[in-house]
mmCIF file of C-alpha atoms in Angstrom:
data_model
loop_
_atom_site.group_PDB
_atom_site.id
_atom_site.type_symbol
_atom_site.label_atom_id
_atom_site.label_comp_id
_atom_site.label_asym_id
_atom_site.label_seq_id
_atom_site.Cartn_x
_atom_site.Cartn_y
_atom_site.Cartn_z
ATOM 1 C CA UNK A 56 -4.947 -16.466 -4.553
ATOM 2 C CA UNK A 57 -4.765 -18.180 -1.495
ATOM 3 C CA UNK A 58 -1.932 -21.126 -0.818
ATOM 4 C CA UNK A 59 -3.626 -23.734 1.609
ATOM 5 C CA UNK A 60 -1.037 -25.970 0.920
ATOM 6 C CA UNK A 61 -0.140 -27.286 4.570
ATOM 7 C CA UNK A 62 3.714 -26.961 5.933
ATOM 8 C CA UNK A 63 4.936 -30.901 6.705
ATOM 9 C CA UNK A 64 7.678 -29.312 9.057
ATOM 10 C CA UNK A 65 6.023 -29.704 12.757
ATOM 11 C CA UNK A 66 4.395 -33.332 11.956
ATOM 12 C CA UNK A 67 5.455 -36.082 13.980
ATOM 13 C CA UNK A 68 5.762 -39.263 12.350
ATOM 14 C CA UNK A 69 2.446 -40.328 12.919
ATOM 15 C CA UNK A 70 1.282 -37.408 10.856
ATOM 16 C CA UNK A 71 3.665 -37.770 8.176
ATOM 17 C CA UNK A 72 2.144 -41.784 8.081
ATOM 18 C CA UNK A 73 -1.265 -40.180 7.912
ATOM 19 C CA UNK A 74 -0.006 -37.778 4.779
ATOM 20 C CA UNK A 75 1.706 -40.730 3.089
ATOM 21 C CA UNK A 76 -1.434 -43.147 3.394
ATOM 22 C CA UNK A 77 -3.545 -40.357 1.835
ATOM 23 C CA UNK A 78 -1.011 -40.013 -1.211
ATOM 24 C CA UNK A 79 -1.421 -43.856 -1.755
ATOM 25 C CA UNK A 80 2.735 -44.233 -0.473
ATOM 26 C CA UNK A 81 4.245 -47.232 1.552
ATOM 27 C CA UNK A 82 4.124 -46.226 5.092
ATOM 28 C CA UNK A 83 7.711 -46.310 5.084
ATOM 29 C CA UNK A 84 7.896 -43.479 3.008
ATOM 30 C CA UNK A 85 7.190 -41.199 6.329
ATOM 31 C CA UNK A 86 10.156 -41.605 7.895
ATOM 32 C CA UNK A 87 11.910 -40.966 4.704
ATOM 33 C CA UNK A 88 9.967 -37.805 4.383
ATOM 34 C CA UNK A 89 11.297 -36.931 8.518
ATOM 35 C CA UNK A 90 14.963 -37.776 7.471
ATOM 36 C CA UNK A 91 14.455 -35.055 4.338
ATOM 37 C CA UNK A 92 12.664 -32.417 6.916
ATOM 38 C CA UNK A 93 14.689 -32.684 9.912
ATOM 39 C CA UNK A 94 17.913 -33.930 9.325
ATOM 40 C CA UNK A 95 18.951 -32.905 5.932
ATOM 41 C CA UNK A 96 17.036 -30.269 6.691
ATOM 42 C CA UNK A 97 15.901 -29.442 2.385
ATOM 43 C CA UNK A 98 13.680 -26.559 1.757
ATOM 44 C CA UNK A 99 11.635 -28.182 -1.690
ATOM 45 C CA UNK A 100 10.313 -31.340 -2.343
ATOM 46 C CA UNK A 101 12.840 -31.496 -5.289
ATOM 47 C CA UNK A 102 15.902 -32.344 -3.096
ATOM 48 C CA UNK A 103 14.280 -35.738 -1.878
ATOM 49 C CA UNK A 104 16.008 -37.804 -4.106
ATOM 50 C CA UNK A 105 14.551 -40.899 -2.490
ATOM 51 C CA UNK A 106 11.287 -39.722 -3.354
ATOM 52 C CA UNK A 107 9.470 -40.869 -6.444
ATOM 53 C CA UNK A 108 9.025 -38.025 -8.634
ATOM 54 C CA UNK A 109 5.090 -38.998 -8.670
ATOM 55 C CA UNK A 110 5.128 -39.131 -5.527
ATOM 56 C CA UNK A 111 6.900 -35.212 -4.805
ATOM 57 C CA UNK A 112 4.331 -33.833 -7.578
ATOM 58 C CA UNK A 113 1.306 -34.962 -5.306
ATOM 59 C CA UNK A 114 2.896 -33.888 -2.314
ATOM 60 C CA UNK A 115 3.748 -30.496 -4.028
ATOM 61 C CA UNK A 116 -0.137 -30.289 -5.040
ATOM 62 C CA UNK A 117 -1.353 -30.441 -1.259
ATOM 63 C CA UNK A 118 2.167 -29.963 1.053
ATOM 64 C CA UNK A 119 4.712 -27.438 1.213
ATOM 65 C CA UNK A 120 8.017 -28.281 3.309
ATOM 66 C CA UNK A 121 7.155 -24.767 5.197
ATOM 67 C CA UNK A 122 10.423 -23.083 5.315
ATOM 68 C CA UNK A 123 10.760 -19.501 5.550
ATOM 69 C CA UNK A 124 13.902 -17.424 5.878
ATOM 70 C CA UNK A 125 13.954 -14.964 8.901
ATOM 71 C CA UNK A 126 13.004 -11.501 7.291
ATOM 72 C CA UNK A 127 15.601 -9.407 9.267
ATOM 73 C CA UNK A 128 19.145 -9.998 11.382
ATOM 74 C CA UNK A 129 20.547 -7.576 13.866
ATOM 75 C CA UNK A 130 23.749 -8.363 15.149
ATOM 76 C CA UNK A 131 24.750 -7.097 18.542
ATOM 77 C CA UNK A 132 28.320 -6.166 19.508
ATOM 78 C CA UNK A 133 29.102 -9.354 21.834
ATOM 79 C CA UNK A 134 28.480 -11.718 18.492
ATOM 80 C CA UNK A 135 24.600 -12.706 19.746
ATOM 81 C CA UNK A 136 22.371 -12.418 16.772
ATOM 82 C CA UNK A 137 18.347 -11.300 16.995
ATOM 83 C CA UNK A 138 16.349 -12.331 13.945
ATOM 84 C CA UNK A 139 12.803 -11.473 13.091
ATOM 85 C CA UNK A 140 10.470 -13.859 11.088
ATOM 86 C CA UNK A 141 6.976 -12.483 9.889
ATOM 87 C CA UNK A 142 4.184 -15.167 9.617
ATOM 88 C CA UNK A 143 1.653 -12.892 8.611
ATOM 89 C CA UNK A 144 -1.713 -11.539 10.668
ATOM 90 C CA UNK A 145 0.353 -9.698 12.723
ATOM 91 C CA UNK A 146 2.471 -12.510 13.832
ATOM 92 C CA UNK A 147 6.298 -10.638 14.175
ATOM 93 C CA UNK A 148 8.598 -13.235 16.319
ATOM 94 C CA UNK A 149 12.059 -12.617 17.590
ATOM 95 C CA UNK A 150 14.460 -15.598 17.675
ATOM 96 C CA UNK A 151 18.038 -14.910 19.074
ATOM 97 C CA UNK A 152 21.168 -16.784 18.427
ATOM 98 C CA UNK A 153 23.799 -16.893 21.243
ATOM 99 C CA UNK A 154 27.047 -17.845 20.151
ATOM 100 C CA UNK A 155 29.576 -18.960 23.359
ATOM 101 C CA UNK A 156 32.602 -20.701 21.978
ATOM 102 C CA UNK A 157 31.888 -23.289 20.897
ATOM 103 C CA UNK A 158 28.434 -23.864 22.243
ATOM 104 C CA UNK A 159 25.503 -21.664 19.890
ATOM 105 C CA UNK A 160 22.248 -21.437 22.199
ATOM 106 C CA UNK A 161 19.073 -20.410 20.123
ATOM 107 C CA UNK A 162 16.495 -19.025 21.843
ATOM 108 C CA UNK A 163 13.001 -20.064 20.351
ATOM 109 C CA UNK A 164 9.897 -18.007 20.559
ATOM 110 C CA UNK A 165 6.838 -20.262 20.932
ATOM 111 C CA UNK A 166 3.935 -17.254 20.793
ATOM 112 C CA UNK A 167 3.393 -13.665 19.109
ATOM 113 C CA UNK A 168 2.760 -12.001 22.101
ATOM 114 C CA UNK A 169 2.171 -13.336 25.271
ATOM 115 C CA UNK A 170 -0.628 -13.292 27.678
ATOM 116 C CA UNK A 171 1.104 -13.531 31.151
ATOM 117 C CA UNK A 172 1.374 -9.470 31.152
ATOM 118 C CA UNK A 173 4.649 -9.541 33.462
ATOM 119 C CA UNK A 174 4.915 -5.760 34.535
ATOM 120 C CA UNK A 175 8.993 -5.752 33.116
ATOM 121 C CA UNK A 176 8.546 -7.541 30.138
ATOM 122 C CA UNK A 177 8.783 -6.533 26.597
ATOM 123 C CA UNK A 178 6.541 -9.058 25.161
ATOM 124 C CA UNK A 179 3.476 -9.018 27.095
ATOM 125 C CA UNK A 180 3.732 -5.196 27.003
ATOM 126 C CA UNK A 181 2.717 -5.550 23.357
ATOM 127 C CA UNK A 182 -0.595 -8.161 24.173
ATOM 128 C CA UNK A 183 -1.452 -11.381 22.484
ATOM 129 C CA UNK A 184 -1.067 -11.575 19.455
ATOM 130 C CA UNK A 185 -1.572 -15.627 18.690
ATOM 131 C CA UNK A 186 -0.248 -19.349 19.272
ATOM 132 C CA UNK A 187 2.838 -20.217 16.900
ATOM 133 C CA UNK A 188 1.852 -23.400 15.295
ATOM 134 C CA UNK A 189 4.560 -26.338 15.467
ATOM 135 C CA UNK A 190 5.777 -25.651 11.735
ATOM 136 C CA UNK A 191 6.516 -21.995 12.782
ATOM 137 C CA UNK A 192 8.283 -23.237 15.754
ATOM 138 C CA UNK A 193 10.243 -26.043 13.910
ATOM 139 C CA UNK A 194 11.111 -23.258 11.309
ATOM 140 C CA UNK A 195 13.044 -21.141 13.581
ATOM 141 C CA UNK A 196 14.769 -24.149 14.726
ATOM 142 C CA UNK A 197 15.447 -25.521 11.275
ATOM 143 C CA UNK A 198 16.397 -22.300 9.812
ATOM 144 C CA UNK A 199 19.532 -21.082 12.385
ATOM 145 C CA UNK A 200 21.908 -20.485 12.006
ATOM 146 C CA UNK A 201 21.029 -19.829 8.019
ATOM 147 C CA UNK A 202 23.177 -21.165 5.256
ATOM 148 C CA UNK A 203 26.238 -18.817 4.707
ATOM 149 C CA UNK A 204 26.619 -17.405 1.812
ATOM 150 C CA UNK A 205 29.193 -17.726 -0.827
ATOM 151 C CA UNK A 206 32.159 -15.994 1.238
ATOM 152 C CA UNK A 207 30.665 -15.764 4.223
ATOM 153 C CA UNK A 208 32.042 -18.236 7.481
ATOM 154 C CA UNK A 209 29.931 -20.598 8.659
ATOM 155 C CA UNK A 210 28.113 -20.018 12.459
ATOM 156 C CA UNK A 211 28.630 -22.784 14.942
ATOM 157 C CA UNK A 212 25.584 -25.221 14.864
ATOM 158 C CA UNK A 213 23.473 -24.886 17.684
ATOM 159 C CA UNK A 214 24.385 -27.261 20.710
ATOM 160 C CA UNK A 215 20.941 -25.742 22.937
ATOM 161 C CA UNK A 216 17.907 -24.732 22.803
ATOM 162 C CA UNK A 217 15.507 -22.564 25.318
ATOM 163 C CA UNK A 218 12.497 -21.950 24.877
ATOM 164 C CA UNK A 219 12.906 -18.461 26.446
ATOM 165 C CA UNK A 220 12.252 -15.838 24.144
ATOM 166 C CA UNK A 221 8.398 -14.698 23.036
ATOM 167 C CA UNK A 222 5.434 -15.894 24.865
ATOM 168 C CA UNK A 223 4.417 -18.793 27.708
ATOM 169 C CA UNK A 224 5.843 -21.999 26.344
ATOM 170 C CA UNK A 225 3.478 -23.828 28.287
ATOM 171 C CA UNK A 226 0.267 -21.948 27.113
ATOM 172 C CA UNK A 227 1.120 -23.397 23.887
ATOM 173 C CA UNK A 228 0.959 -26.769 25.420
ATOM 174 C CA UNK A 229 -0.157 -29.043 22.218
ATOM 175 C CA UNK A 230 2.465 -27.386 19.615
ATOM 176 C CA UNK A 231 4.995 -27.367 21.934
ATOM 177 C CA UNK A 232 4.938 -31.423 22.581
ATOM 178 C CA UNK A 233 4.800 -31.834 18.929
ATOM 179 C CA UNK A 234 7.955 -30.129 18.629
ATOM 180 C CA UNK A 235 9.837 -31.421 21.802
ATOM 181 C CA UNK A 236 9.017 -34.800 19.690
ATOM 182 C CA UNK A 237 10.426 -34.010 16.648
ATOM 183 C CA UNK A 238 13.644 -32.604 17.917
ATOM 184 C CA UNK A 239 14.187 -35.524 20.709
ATOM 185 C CA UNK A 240 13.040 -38.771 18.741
ATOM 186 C CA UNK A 241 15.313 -41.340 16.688
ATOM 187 C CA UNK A 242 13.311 -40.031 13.426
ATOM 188 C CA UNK A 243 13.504 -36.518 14.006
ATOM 189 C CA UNK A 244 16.427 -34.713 15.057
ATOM 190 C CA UNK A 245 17.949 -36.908 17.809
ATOM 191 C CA UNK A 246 18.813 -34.581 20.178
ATOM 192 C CA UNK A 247 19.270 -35.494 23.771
ATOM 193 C CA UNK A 248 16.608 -33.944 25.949
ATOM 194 C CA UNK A 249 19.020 -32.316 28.127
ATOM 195 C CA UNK A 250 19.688 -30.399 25.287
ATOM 196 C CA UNK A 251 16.948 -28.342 25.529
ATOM 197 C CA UNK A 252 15.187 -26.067 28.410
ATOM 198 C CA UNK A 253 11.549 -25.183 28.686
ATOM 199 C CA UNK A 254 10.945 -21.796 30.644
ATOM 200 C CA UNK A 255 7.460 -20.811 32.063
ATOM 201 C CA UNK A 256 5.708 -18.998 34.737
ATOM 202 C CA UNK A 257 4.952 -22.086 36.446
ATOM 203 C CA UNK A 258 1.024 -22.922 34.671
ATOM 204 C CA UNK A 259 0.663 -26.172 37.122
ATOM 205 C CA UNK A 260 -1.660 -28.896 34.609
ATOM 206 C CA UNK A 261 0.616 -28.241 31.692
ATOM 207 C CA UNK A 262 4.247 -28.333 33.866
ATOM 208 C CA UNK A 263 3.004 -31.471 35.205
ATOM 209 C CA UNK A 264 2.292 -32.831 31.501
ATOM 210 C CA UNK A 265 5.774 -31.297 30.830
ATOM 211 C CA UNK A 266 7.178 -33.464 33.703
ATOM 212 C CA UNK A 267 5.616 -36.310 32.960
ATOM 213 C CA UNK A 268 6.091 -36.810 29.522
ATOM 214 C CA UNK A 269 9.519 -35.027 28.607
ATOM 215 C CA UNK A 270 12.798 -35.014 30.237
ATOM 216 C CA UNK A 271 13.754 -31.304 29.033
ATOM 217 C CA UNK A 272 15.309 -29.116 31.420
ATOM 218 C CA UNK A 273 12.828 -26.633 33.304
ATOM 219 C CA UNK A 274 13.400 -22.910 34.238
ATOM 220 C CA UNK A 275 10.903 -21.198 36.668
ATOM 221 C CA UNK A 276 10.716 -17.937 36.246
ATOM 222 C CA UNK A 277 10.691 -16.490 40.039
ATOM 223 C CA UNK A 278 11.684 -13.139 40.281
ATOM 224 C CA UNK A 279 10.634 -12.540 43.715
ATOM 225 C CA UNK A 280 9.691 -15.328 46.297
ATOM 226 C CA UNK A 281 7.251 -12.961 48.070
ATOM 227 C CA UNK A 282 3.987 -13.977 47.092
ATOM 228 C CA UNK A 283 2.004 -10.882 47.403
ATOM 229 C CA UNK A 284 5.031 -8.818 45.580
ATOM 230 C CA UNK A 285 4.946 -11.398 42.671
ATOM 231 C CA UNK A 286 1.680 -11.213 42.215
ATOM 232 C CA UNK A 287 1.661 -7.617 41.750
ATOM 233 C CA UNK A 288 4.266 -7.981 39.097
ATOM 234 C CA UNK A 289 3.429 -11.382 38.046
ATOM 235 C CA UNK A 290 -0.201 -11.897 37.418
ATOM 236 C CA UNK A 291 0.079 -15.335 36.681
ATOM 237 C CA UNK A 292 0.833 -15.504 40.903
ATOM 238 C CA UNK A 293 -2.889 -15.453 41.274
ATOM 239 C CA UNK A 294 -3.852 -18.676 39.583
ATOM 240 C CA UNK A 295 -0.399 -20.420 39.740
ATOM 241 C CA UNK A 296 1.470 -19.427 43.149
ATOM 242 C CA UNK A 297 4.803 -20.077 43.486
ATOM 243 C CA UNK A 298 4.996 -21.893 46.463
ATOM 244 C CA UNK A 299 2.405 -24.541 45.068
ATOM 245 C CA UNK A 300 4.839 -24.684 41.833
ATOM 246 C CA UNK A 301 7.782 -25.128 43.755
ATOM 247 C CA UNK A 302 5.596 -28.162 45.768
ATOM 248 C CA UNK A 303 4.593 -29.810 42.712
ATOM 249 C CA UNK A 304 8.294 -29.470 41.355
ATOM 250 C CA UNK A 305 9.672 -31.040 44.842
ATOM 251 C CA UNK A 306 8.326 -34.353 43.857
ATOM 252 C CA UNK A 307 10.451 -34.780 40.724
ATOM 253 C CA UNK A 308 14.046 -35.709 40.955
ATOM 254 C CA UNK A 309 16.648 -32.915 39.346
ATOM 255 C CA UNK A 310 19.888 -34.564 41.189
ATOM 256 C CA UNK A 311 20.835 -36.553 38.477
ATOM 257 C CA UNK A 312 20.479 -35.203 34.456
ATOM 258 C CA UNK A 313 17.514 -33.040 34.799
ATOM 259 C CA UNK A 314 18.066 -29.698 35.541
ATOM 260 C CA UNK A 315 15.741 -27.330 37.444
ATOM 261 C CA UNK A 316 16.899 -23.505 37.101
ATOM 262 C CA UNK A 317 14.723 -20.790 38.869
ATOM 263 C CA UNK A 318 15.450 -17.552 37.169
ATOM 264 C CA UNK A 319 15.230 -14.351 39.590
ATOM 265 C CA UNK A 320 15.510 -10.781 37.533
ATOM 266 C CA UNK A 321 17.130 -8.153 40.285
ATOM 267 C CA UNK A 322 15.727 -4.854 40.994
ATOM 268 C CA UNK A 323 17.543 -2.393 42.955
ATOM 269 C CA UNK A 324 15.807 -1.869 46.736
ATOM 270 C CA UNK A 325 12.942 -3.903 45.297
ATOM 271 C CA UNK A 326 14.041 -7.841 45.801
ATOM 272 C CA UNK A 327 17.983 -7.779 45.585
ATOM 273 C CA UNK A 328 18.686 -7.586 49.615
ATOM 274 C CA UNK A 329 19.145 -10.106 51.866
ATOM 275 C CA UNK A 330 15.838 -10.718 52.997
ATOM 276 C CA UNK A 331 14.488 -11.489 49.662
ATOM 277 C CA UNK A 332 17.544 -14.066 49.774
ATOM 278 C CA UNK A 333 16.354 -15.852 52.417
ATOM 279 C CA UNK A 334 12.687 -16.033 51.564
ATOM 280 C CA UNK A 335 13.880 -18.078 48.402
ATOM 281 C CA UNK A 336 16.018 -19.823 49.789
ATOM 282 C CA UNK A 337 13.277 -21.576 52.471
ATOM 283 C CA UNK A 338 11.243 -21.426 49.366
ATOM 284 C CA UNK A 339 13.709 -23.535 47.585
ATOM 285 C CA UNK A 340 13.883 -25.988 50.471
ATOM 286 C CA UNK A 341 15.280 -29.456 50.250
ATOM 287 C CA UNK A 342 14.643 -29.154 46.442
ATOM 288 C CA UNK A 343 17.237 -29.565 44.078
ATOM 289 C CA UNK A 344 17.798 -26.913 41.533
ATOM 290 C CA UNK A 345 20.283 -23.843 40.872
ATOM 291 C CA UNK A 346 19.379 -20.158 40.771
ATOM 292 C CA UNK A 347 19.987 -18.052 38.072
ATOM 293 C CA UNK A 348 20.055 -14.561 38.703
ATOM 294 C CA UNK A 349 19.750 -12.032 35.946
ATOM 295 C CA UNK A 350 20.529 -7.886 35.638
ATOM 296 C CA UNK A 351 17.159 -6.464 34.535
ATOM 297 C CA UNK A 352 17.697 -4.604 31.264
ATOM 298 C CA UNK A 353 15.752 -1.410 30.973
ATOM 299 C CA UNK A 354 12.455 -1.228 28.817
ATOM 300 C CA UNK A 355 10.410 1.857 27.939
ATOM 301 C CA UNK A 356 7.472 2.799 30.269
ATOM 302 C CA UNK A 357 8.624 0.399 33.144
ATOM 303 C CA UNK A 358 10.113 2.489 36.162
ATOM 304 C CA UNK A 359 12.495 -0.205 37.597
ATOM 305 C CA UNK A 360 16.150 0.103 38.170
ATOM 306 C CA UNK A 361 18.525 -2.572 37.783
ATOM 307 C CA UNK A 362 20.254 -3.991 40.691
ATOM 308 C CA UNK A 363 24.330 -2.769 41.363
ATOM 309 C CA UNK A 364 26.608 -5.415 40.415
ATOM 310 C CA UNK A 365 27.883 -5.275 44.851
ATOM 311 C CA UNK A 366 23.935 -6.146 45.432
ATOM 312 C CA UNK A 367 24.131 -8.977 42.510
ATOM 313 C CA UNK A 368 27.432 -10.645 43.975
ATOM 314 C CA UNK A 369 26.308 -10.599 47.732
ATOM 315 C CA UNK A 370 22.939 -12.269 46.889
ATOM 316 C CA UNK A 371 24.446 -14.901 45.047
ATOM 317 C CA UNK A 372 27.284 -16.074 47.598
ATOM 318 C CA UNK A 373 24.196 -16.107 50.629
ATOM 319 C CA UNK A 374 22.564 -18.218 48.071
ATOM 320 C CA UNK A 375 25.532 -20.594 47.339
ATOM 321 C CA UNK A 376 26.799 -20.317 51.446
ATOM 322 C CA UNK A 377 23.166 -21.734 52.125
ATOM 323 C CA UNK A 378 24.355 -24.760 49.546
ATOM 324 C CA UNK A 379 21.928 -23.518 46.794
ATOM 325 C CA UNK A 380 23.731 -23.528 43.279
ATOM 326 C CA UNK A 381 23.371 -19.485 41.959
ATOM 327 C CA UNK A 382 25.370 -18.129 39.651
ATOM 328 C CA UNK A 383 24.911 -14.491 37.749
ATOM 329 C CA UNK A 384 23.562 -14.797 34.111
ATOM 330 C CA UNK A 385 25.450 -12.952 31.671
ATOM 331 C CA UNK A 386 23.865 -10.496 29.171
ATOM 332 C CA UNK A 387 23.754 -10.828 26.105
ATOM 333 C CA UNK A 388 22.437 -8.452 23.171
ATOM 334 C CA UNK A 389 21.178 -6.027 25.016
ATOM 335 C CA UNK A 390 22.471 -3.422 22.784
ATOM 336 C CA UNK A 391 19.688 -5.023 20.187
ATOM 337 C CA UNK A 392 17.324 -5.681 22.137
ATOM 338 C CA UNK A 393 17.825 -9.390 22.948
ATOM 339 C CA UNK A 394 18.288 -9.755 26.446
ATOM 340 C CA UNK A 395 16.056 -11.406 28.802
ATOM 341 C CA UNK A 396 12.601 -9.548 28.599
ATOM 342 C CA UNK A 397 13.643 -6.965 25.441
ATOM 343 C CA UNK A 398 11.718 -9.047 23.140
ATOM 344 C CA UNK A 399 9.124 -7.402 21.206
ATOM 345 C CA UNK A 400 8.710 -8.400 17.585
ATOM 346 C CA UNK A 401 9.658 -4.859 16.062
ATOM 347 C CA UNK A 402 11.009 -6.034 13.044
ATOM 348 C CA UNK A 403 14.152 -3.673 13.204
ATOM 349 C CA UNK A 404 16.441 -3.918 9.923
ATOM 350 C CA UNK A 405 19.349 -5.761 8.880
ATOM 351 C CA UNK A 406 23.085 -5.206 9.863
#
């Protein structure tokens, strides 16, 4: 039989007020119910010991706290680990863990699938699958790095979080807020928006929204600067070219907290000489933001070739002579698929 119970992980408070007025509670009771969820961070009703035990049995009849643990864990060789979660209907997500020291970036999937169809990516290779719903997002949030078990050391709690890994972040605009709310407000989990970094393609309505009403770092994915070359990689250049993206992005100030990163994938003879340097660099302008350029990592059925280190190094310091912050990204679990673009939602097993 069927479980239509709804997951309370991915309200906002104003939800969790709406849930607690329909179970006859005190209003109060909903930020009660947000401290449980997303600070404590319990997985049953049961461990809410400031809630009534009337009061848990009706939320058990129509709630569940909507936890699920990830259903596999591959760990690479550097220490990043890539776990798979199955939601059911076909919806497979990859969520990777980046340990650094001690800094732990996750890196949060926000779609199964994704319908941008980059030529060198993984993910839209596979199609659109669906929208993750804010509980599914929350989940992967809430749920690494897991609980260690008896014997096992603890992971370093996460210090970041981009939302780089499956899908357009921004063409999930609605769940997305919900869960930039949860994680940044005073009864959710407090973080400090600079915390966290939204990537997209650059959709223009919703990165204005994102602007607007966030203060969450932004990464633009770039690749190329050449309009008609992104476009036949990109296809999201048609309806959202980079040069108006980079205009509407010039009118927001990143010199203080804020962060604008444009990430640029390298391709050997393809947009990795100096010429493609200095088209994004008078694309970049006055505008302030730093460049992050990334080694493309090899994916079946796409005949690309990834740029030589030499290439890699002389790009960057014409970038950073021009006084344009770039650095070179370093890879990590590529040797399980978790590098930049190497997502796919197989569901490999355990290690």
């Amino acid at each position: 039989m069927k479980d239509n119970r709804r997951p309370l992980i991915g309200m906002t408070l104003a939800q969790l007020e709406a849930v607690v007025k329909e179970g006859g509670m005190p209003r109060f009771v909903a930020k009660q119910l947000a401290q449980w969820l997303y600070d404590k961070r319990v997985t049953e009703f049961a461990q809410m010991a400031n809630i009534s035990k009337k009061n848990q049995q009706w939320l058990s009849e129509y709630y569940v706290v909507g936890r699920t643990e990830p259903a596999t864990a591959l760990k690479s060789s550097d220490g990043t680990v890539k776990y798979m979660f199955d939601y059911g209907a076909g919806h497979k997500i990859e969520t990777v863990y980046i340990p650094d020291h001690d800094r732990a970036t996750l890196c949060v999937s926000s779609q199964a699938g994704c319908r941008m169809n980059c030529y060198f990516c993984m993910t839209g290779k596979q199609g659109f699958k669906g929208n993750l719903t804010a509980a599914q997002i929350m989940n992967q949030i809430l749920s690494i790095p897991p609980v260690p078990s008896k014997g096992e050391m603890p992971m370093n709690p996460l210090t970041n979080v981009v939302f780089m890994g499956m899908g357009e972040p921004l063409d999930n605009m609605s769940e997305l807020l919900k869960v930039l709310d949860i994680m940044t407000a005073s009864w959710g989990m407090a973080w400090s928006p600079k915390r966290i970094t939204v990537s997209t393609v650059g959709k223009m309505t919703e990165l204005k929204e994102l602007l607007d009403k966030t203060q969450v770092h932004v990464a633009v994915s770039v690749h190329t600067a050449d309009s008609a070359q992104r476009q036949s990689m990109m296809p999201a250049e048609r309806a959202y070219p980079i040069n108006s993206v980079m205009k509407l992005l010039s009118g927001y100030d990143f010199s203080h907290q804020r962060r604008l990163s444009l990430e640029y994938i390298m391709w050997r003879n393809l947009n990795d000489d100096l010429a493609h340097a200095n088209i994004l660099a008078s694309l970049i302008g006055d505008t302030e933001c730093r460049v992050n350029l990334i080694r493309f990592h090899a994916i079946p059925g796409v005949e690309l070739v990834p740029s030589s280190e030499e290439k890699m190094i002389i790009f960057r310091n014409y970038l950073n002579s021009k006084g344009i912050i770039s650095t070179i990204r370093a890879s990590r679990g590529e040797d399980i698929m978790a590098a930049c673009g190497m997502l796919a939602g197989k569901g490999q097993g355990r290690q």
